[in-house]
Each structure stands twice: as C-alpha cells, then as structure tokens.
Tab-separated table of C-alpha atoms and ligand atoms in Angstrom:
chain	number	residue	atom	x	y	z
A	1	UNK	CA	14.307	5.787	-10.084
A	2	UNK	CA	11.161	6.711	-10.796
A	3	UNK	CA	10.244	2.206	-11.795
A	4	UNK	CA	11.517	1.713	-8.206
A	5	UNK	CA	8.592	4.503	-6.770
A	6	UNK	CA	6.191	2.851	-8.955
A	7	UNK	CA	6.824	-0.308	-7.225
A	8	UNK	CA	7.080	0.992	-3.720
A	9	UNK	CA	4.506	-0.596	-1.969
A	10	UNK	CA	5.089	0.838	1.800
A	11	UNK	CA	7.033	4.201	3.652
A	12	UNK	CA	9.472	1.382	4.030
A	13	UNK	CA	10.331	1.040	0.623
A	14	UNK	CA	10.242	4.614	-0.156
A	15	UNK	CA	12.753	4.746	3.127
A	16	UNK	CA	15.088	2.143	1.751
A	17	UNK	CA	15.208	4.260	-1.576
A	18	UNK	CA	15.617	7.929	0.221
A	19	UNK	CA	18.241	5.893	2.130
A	20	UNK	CA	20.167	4.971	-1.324
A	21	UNK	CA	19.896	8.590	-2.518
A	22	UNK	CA	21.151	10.388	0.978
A	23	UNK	CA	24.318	10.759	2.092
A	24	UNK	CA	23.937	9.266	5.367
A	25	UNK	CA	23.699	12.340	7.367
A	26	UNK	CA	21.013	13.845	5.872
A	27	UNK	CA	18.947	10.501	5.492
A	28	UNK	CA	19.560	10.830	9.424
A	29	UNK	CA	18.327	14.225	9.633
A	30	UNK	CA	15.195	12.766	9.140
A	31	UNK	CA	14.636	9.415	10.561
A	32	UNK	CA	16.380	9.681	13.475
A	33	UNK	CA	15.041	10.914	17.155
A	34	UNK	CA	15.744	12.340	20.658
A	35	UNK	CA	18.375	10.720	22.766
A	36	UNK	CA	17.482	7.377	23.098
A	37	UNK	CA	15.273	6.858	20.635
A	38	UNK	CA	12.371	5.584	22.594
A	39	UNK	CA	9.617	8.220	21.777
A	40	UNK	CA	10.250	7.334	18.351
A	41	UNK	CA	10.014	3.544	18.903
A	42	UNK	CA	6.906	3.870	20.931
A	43	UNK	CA	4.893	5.449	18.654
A	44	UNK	CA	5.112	2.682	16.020
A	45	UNK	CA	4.368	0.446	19.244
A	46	UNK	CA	1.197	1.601	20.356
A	47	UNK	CA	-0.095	1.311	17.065
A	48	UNK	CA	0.237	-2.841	17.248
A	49	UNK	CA	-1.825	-2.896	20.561
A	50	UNK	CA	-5.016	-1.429	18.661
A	51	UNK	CA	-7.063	-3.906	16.581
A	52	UNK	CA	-10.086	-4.174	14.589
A	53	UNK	CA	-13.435	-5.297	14.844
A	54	UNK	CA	-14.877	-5.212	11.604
A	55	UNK	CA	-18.268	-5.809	9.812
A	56	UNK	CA	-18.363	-8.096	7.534
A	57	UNK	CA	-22.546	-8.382	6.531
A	58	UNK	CA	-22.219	-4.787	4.872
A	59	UNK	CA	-22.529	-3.580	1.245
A	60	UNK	CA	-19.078	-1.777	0.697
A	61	UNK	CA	-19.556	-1.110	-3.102
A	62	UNK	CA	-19.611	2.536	-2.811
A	63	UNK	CA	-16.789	4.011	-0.525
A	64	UNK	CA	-15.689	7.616	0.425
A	65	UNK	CA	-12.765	8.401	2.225
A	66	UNK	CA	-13.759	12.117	2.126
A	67	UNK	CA	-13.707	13.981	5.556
A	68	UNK	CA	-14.872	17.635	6.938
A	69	UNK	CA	-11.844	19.434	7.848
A	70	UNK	CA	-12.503	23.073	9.047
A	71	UNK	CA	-15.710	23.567	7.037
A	72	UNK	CA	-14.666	21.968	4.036
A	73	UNK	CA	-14.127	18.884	2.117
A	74	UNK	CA	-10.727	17.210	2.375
A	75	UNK	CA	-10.136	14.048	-0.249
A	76	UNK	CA	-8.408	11.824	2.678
A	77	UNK	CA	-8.239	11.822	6.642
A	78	UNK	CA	-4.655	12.767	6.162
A	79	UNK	CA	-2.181	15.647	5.843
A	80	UNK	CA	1.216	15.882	5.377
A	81	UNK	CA	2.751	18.052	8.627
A	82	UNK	CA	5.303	20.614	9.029
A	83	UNK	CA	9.439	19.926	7.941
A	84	UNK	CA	12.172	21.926	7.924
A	85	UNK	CA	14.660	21.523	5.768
A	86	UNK	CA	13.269	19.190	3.112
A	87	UNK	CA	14.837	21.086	0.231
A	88	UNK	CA	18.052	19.622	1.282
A	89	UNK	CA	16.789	16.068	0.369
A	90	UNK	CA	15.264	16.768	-3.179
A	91	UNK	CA	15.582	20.423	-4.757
A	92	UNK	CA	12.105	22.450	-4.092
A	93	UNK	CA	10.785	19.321	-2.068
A	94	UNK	CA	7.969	21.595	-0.577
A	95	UNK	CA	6.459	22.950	-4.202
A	96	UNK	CA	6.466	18.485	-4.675
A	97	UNK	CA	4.577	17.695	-1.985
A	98	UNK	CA	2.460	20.760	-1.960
A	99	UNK	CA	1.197	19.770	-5.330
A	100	UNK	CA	0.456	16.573	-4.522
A	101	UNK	CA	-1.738	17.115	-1.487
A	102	UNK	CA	-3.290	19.805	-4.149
A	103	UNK	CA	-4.589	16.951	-6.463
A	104	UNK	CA	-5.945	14.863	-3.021
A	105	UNK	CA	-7.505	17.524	-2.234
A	106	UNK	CA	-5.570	17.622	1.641
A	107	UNK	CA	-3.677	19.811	3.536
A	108	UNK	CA	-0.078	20.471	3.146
A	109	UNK	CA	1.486	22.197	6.090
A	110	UNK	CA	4.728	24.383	5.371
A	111	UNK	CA	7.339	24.556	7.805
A	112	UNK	CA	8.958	28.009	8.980
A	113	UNK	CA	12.331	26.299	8.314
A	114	UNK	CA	11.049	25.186	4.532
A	115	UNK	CA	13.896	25.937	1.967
A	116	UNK	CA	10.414	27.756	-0.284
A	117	UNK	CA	9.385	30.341	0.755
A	118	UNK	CA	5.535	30.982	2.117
A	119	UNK	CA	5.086	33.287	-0.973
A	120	UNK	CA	6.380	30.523	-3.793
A	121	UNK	CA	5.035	27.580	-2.231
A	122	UNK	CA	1.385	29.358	-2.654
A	123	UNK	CA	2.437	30.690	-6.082
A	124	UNK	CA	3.798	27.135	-7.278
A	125	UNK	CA	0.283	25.146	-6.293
A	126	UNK	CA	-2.733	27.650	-6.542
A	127	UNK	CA	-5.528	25.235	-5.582
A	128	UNK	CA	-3.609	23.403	-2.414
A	129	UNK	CA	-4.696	23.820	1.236
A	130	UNK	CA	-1.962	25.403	2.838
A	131	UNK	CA	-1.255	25.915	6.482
A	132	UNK	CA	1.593	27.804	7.549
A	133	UNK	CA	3.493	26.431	10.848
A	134	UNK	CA	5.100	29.361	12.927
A	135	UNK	CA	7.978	28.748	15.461
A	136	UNK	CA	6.934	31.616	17.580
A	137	UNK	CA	9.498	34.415	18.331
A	138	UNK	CA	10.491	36.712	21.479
A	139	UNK	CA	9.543	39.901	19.381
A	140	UNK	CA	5.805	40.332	17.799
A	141	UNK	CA	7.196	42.242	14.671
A	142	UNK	CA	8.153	38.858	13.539
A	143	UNK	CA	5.546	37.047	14.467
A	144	UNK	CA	3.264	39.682	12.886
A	145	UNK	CA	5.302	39.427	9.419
A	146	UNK	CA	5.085	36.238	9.290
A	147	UNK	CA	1.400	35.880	9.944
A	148	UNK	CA	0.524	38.441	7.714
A	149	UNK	CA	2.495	37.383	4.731
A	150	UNK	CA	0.547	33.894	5.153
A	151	UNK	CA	-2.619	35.504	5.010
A	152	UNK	CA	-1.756	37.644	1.952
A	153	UNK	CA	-1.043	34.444	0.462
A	154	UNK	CA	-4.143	32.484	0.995
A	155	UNK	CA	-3.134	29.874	3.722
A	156	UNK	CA	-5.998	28.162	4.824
A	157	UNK	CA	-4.558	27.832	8.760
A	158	UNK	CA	-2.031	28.739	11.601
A	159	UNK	CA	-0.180	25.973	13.377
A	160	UNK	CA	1.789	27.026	15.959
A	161	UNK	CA	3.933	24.325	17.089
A	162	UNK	CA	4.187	24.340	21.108
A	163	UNK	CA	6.607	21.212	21.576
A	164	UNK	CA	9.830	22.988	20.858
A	165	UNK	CA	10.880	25.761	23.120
A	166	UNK	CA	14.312	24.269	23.378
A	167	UNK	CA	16.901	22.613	20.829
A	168	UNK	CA	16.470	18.737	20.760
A	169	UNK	CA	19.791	16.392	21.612
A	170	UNK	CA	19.802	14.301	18.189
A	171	UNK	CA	22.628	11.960	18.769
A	172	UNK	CA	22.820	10.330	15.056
A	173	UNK	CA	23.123	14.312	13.737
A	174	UNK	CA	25.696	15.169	16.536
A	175	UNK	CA	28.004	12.014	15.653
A	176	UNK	CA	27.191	13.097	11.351
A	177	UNK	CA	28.207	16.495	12.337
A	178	UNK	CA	24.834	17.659	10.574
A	179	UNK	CA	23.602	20.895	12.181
A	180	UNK	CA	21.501	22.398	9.735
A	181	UNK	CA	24.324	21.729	6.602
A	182	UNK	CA	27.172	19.429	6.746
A	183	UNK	CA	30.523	19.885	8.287
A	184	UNK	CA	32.873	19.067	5.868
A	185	UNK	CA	34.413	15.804	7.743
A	186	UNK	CA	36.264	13.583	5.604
A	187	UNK	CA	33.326	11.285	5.774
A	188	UNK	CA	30.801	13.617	4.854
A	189	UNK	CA	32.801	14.288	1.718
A	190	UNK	CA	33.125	10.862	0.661
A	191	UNK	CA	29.410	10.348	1.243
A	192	UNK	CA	28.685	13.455	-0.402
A	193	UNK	CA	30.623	12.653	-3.354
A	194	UNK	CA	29.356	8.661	-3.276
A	195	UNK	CA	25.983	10.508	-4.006
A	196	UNK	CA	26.323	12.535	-7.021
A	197	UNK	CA	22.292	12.250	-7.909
A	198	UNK	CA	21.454	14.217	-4.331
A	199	UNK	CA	24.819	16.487	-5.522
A	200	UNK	CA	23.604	17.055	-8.417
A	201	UNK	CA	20.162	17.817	-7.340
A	202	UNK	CA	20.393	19.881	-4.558
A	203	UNK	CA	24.325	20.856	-4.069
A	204	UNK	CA	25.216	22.238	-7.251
A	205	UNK	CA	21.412	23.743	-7.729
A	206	UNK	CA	22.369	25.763	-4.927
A	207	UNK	CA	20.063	24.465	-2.408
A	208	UNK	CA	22.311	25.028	0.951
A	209	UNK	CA	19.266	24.815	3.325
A	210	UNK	CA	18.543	28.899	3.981
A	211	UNK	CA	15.234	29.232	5.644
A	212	UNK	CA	14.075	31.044	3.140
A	213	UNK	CA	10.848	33.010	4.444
A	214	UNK	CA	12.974	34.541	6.959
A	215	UNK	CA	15.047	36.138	4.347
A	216	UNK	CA	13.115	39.624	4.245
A	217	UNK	CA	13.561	39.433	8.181
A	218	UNK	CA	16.936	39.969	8.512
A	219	UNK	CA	19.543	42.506	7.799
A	220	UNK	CA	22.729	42.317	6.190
A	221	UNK	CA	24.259	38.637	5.226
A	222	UNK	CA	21.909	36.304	4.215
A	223	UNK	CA	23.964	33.087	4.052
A	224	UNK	CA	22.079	29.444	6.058
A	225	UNK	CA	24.604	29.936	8.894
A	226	UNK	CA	23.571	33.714	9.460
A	227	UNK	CA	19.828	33.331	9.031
A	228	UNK	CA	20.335	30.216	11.621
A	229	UNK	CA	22.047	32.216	14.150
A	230	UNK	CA	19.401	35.016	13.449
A	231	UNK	CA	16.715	32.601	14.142
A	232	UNK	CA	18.210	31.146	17.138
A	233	UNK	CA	18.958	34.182	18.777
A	234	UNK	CA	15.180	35.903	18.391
A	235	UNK	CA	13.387	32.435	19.187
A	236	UNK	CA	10.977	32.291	22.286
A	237	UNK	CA	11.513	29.464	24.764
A	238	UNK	CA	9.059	31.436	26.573
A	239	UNK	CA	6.098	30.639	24.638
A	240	UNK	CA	3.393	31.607	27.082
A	241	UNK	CA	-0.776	31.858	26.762
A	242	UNK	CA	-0.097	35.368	26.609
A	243	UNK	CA	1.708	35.124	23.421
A	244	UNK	CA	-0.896	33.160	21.704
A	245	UNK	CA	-3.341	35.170	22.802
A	246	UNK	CA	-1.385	37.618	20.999
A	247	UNK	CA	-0.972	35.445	17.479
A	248	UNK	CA	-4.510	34.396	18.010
A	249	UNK	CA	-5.805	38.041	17.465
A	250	UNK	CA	-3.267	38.695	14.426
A	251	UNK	CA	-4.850	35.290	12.530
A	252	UNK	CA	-8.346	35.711	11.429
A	253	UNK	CA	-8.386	31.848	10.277
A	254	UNK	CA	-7.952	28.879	12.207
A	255	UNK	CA	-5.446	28.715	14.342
A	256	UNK	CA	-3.996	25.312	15.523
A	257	UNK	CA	-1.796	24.399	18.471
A	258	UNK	CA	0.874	21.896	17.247
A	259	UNK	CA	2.676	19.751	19.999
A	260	UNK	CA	-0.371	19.746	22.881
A	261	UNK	CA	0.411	16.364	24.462
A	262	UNK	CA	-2.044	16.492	27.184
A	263	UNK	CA	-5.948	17.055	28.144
A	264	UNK	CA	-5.365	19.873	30.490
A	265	UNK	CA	-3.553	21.785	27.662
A	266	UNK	CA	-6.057	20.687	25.569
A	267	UNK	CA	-8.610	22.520	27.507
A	268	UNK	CA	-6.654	25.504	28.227
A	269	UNK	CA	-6.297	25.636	24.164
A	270	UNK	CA	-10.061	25.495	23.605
A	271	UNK	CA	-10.892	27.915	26.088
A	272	UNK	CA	-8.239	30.384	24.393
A	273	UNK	CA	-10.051	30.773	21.880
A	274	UNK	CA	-8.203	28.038	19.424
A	275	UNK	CA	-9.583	25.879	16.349
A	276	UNK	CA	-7.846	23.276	16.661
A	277	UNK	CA	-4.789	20.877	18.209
A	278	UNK	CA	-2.429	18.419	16.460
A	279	UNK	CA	-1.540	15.967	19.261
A	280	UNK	CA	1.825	15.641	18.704
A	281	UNK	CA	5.616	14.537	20.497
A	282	UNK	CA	7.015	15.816	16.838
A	283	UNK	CA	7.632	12.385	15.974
A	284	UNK	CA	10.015	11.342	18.634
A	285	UNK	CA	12.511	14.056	18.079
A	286	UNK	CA	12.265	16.145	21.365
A	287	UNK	CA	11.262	14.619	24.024
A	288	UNK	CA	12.239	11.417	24.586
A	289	UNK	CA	10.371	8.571	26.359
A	290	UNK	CA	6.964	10.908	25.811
A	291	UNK	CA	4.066	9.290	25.385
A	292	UNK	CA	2.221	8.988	22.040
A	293	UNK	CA	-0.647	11.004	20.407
A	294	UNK	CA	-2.962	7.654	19.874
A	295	UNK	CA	-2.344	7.158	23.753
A	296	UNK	CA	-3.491	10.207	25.031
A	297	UNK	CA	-6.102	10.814	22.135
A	298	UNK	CA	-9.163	9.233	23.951
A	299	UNK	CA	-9.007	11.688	27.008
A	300	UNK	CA	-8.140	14.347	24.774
A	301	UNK	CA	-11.080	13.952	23.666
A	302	UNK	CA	-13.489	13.131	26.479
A	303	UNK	CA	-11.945	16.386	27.692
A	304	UNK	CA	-12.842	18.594	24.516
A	305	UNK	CA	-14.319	16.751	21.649
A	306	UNK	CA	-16.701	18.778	20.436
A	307	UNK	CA	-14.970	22.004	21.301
A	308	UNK	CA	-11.744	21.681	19.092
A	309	UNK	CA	-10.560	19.899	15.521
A	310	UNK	CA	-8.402	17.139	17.338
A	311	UNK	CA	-5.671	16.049	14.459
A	312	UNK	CA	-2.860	14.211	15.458
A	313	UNK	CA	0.950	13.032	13.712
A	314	UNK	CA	3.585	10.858	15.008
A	315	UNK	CA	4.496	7.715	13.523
A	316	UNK	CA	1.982	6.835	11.434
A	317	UNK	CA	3.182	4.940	8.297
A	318	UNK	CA	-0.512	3.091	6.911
A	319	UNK	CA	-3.883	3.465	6.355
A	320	UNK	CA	-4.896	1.264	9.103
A	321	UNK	CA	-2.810	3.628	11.695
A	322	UNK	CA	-5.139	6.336	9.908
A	323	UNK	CA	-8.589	4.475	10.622
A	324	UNK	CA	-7.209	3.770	14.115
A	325	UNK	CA	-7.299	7.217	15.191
A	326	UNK	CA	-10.354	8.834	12.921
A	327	UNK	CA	-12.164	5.450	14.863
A	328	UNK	CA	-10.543	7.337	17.733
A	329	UNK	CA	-12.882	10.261	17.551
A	330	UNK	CA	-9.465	11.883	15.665
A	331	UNK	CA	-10.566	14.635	13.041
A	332	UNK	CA	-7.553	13.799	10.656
A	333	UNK	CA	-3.731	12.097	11.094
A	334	UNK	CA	-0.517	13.796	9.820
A	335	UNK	CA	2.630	11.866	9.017
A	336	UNK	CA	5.946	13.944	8.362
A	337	UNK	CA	8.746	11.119	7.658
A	338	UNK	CA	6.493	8.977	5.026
A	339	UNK	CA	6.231	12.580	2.934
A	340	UNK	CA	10.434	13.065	3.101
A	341	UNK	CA	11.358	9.727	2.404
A	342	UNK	CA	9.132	10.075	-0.709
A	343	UNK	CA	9.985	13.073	-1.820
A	344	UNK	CA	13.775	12.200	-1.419
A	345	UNK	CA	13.181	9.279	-3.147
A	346	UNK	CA	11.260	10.195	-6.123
A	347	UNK	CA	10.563	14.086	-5.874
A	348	UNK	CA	6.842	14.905	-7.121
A	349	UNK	CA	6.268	11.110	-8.447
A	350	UNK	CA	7.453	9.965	-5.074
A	351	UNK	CA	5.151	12.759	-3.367
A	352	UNK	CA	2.737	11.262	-5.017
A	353	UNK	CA	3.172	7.585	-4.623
A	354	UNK	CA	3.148	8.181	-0.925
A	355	UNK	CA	0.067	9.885	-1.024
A	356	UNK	CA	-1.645	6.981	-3.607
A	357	UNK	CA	-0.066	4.582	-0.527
A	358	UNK	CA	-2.243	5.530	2.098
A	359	UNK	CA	-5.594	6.313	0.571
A	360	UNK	CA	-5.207	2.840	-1.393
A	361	UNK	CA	-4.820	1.120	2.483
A	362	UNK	CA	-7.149	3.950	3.919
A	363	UNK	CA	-9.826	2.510	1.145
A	364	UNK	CA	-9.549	-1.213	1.446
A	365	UNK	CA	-9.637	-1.002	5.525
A	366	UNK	CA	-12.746	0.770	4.710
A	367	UNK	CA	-14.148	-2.425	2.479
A	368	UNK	CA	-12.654	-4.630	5.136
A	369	UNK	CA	-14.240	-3.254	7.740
A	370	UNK	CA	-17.625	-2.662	6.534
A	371	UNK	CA	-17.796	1.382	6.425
A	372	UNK	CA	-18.708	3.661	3.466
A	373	UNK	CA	-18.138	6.953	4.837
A	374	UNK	CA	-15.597	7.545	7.920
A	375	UNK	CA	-17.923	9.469	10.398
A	376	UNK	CA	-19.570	5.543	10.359
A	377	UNK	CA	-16.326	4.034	11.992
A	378	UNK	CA	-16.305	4.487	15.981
A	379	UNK	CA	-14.302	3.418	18.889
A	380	UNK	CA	-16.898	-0.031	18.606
A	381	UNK	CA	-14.622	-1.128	15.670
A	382	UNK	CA	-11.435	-0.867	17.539
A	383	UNK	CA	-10.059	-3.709	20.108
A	384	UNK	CA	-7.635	-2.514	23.195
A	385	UNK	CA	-4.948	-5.148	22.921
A	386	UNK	CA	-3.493	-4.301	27.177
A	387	UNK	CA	-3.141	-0.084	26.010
A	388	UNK	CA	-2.258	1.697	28.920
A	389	UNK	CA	-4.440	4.871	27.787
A	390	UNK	CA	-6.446	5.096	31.018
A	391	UNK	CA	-10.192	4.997	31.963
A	392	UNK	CA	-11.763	6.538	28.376
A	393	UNK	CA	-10.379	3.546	26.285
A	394	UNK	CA	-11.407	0.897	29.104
A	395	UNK	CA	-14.945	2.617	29.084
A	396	UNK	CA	-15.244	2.543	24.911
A	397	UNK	CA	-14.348	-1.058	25.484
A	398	UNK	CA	-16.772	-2.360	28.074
B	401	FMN	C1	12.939	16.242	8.951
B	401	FMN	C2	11.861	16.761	9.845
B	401	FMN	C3	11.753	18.124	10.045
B	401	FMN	C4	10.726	18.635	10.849
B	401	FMN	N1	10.577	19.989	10.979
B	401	FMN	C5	9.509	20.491	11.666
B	401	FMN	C6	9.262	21.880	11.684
B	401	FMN	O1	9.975	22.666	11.082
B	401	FMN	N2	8.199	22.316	12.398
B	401	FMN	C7	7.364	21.467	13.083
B	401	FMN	O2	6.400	21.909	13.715
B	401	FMN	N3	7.574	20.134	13.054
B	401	FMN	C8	8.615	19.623	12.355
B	401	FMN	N4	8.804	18.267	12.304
B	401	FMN	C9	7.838	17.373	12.964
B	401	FMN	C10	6.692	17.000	12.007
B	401	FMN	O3	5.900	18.102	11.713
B	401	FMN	C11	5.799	15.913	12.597
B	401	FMN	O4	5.331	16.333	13.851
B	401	FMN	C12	6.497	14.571	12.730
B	401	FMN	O5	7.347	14.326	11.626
B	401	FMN	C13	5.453	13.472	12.821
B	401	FMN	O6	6.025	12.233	13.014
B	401	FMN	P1	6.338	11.195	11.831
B	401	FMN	O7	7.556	11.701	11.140
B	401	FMN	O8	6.561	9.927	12.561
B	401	FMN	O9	5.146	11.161	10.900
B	401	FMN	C14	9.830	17.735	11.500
B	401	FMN	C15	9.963	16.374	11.301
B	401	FMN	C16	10.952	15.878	10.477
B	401	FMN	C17	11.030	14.398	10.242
C-alpha cells in the first residue's frame, strides 16, 4: 500500500486507492454530496474559469510558501478542515493527519464528531496547531464544556460551523443505508467482508464511530447509536447572534465562523466581535445548488478585508486552486476530502503524501508564476475566464 501512496501523484489517485480500501458505503460517506450533487460539482467548476497571468522576467531561486495565519507563521496557505467520522476510514485517522499538519507547520482542525477525542488528539501531536470545530448546542453547559476542555488543551482556535442547522439529504448514504455505522444489509456485509484490510483496521480494533469527546457529556449508555441520538436531540437549529455572542465570550482565542456564504454575514461576523470566517458550502454536502466560496470570495472581501482572517474550503484538490484564492485576497484554503482519501488510503504516510502534494504544486506555481513570497501574488495574476462573481472581480480585471 504504502508503494502505491508513494506514487500518488494527485487527490485522485489517493481517491482511487481510499476507493479500493472502503467498502463502498463508507468511501461514499465521504465523497458524496447533497441531493443532486450540483454544489459539489460546481465547486470543482469555478475553479476552471480562473486563470493565470504569470511573470516570467523574475528571479524565482529562492521561494517561500510561508504565510501569517493569526499572528504566526504557518509552513503552507493550507489547512486541513473539520470531519466527522474519519476514524471509521483508517483507525485513529485524526492523531494521522494531526501529525502531519504538525511537521508543515499548518493547522489541523478537529471535528466535534472526530472518533479522538479533543484531549488525545492534543496529547498524540504536542507541537500541531489545533482548532477545535463546535456544532453548537441548545444548552450552554455543553457548549461551555466543550470550549473549555479545548482551551485546557492548547487549541490554537474556535470554529464554529454555521452551515448546518439541519440534517443534510445524502442520497448515495440513504440508498448504502450508512447513517453514522452501517446497517447490516446483505450488501454491506459482503462489502464489509470483501474488505478485510478496512475490517481489520478499524472493525475488529473496535473503532464503531462513537463521537468520542462527547463521551463525558452524557449519562448512562455510551454506545455510537446513543451518543448520536444524544447529540441529535440537544443540537441547536437555532443558532442565533445571540448564541455566538455567548461562545464568543467563553473563547479567549480566535474564534472563527465556519459556513458564512455571504458578505452581509460576513459583516455581521466582523462586527460581532469574530477573528475570522471560513467561506464555506461544507463541500457540497448541505445545500445543494449553493454557490461556491471562490465565487463569493471577492465581495467578501471588498466588504471586510481588513477586518477579518477570510479562509475558505470547498473543493479544492491542487496547489493552483490554493494560489487562486490567496491571489484572491484569501488568508489560507482548507480542503476536507483530499485529507480522508489520504488517510484512508495510506494512514499517516498517506496524511502525509497529501500534504507533500500540494505544497510541491503550491511551490512550482510559485516558480511559474514569478512570486517568492505569497503576499506578492494579487488579483493582477489571475484572469476571469466569463465568472459570474459580480462587480469586485470585473473591477480587479479592468
Ligand atoms: C466526511 C466528511 C465529514 C465532515 N464533517 C464535518 C464536521 O464534522 N464539521 C464540519 O464543520 N465540517 C465537516 N465537513 C466539511 C469539511 O469541514 C469541509 O468544509 C469540506 O470537506 C470542504 O470541502 P472539500 O471536501 O471539497 O475539501 C465534513 C466533510 C467530509 C467530507
């Protein structure tokens, strides 16, 4: 396995290899969508219509893909984003990929619904940035637990992800009869079965997809199905201004809005008192037909640039998606479904590979395009093949 992550050149390879090592239903899990499909489609799309402008008269010799992420230095302009569930795909996925973004020196964001816990995942990689996503809840005794326990150990930022107040129709998990585990159809037995490397790994090691910090939440049975239910039942769909406001005052750090999709949101989040936004439609799993991040980027920022971190994730699968957006006026890009694949693939080695992936394109767009340092690289090096992002982009253009 681990010659065929050596010689994975793209998140497509490293898909077609996490697609060997699934059973079907949980290699669906993750690179499926909403309904239709066509969030997730368009946000590969929009990435075609933008198109460089390089320099080619420049002395590229010495090259940094080091940015300034909340006051300090992060190796890449990329960070792996929130999942739930990973530990389903490759036993203790997170502790993988948290280790990895350790050594690149970028952030690694932890999902609420992460089979490690908040505690371990800190424990198991000492020196990574870690920011802790929060699905916010109705009651403030669990947000506050939460929050505090993330603070006690060392995460660098909140993310509180906006986009998902309600459950998402996912069609290919509905037909695999995946709902957080898999129903034992005759199918799903065969598959499983078909697959003794991911049975091996994660079935028989025990790993039956708990969401493990919310363990010390609840009382009495502790099983996936009960701590799902649990969760369910005490989720918010009425997150509110009011209940950040809350969150805001119990998180010292920065706190990040996950899931803002447009510039009057944007604002509102600024003048809340937040650090930051990850533009985000979750990668095409919620909403369907929504528009993407890179679309809406440019009056996201004319709207609050200076005033907020702007970061955003969805769909981005190279290092030339990456430029894109920092040339954007983007502070850094997140990808979730390159950082599974891998990990499914190829646990830590694959975490790894994926990461060596994009800063190897991130670097050689760099030479290519005549830059040394990112904060060189502006929306001047970027061409607007017919993108429908309204006036900012036509303005950058003229
Ligand atoms: C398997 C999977 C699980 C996810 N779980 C979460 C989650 O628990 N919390 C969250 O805020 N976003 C979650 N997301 C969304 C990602 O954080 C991110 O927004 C998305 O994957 C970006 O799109 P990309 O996969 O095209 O890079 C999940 C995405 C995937 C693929």
């Amino acid at each position: 396995m681990s010659r065929g992550i050596a010689q994975a050149e793209t998140v497509e390879d490293l898909r077609k290899l996490a697609r060997k090592r699934l059973p079907l239903a949980m290699f669906d899990f993750v690179d499926g969508g909403a309904e239709t499909e066509s969030a997730l489609r368009h946000n590969r799309a929009v990435f075609d219509r933008v198109r460089f402008r390089a320099r080619t008269v420049v002395d590229v010799t010495e090259r940094s893909q080091e940015i300034e992420l909340f006051g300090r230095k992060s190796g890449s302009p990329f960070a792996i984003s929130a999942m739930g569930g990973l530990g389903t795909l490759r036993y203790k996925a997170e502790i993988a990929l948290a280790k990895a973004a350790s050594d690149a020196r970028i952030p690694f964001m932890l999902s609420l619904g992460a089979n490690c816990t908040i505690e371990e995942v800190a424990e198991a990689a000492p020196q990574a940035r870690l920011w802790a996503q929060l699905y916010t809840f109705k009651d403030d005794r669990l947000n506050r637990a939460l929050v505090e326990r993330a603070a006690a150990a060392g995460y660098e930022a909140l993310v509180v992800t906006t986009d998902s107040n309600v459950f998402p129709k996912r069609e290919r998990d509905r037909r695999n009869g995946f709902s957080f585990g898999l129903k034992k159809t005759p199918r799903n037995v065969w598959d499983v079965l078909t697959h003794p490397g991911w049975t091996i790994d994660v079935v028989l090691r025990g790993n039956v997809g708990r969401m493990e910090s919310m363990v010390p939440l609840v009382d009495g049975p502790k099983d996936t199905h009960t701590l799902l239910a649990y969760f369910i039942k005490e989720r918010s769909p009425a997150l509110d201004w009011e209940a950040l406001r809350r969150i805001r005052q119990m998180w010292k750090g920065p706190m990040i809005l996950k899931g803002i999709m447009t510039k009057e949101e944007a604002v509102l989040a600024a003048d809340r008192g937040m650090d930051g936004v990850i533009l985000s439609n979750h990668g095409g799993r919620n909403l369907d037909y929504a528009v993407a991040p890179l679309e809406i980027l440019p009056e996201v920022m004319d709207a609050v640039g200076p005033r907020l971190t702007v970061m955003l994730d969805s769909g981005f699968r190279r290092g030339s998606d990456v430029l894109k957006a920092i040339a954007m006026g983007a502070k850094t890009a997140l990808f979730g479904r390159p950082a599974a694949f891998a990990v499914a693939a190829g646990g830590e080695i694959g975490a790894r590979r994926i990461v060596s992936i994009f800063q190897e394109e991130i670097d050689k767009g760099m030479g290519f395009l005549g830059i040394r340092t990112l904060d060189q690289l502006g929306p001047d090096y970027l061409w607007f093949d017919g993108l429908a992002t309204g006036p900012s982009i036509v303005r950058r253009n003229d």
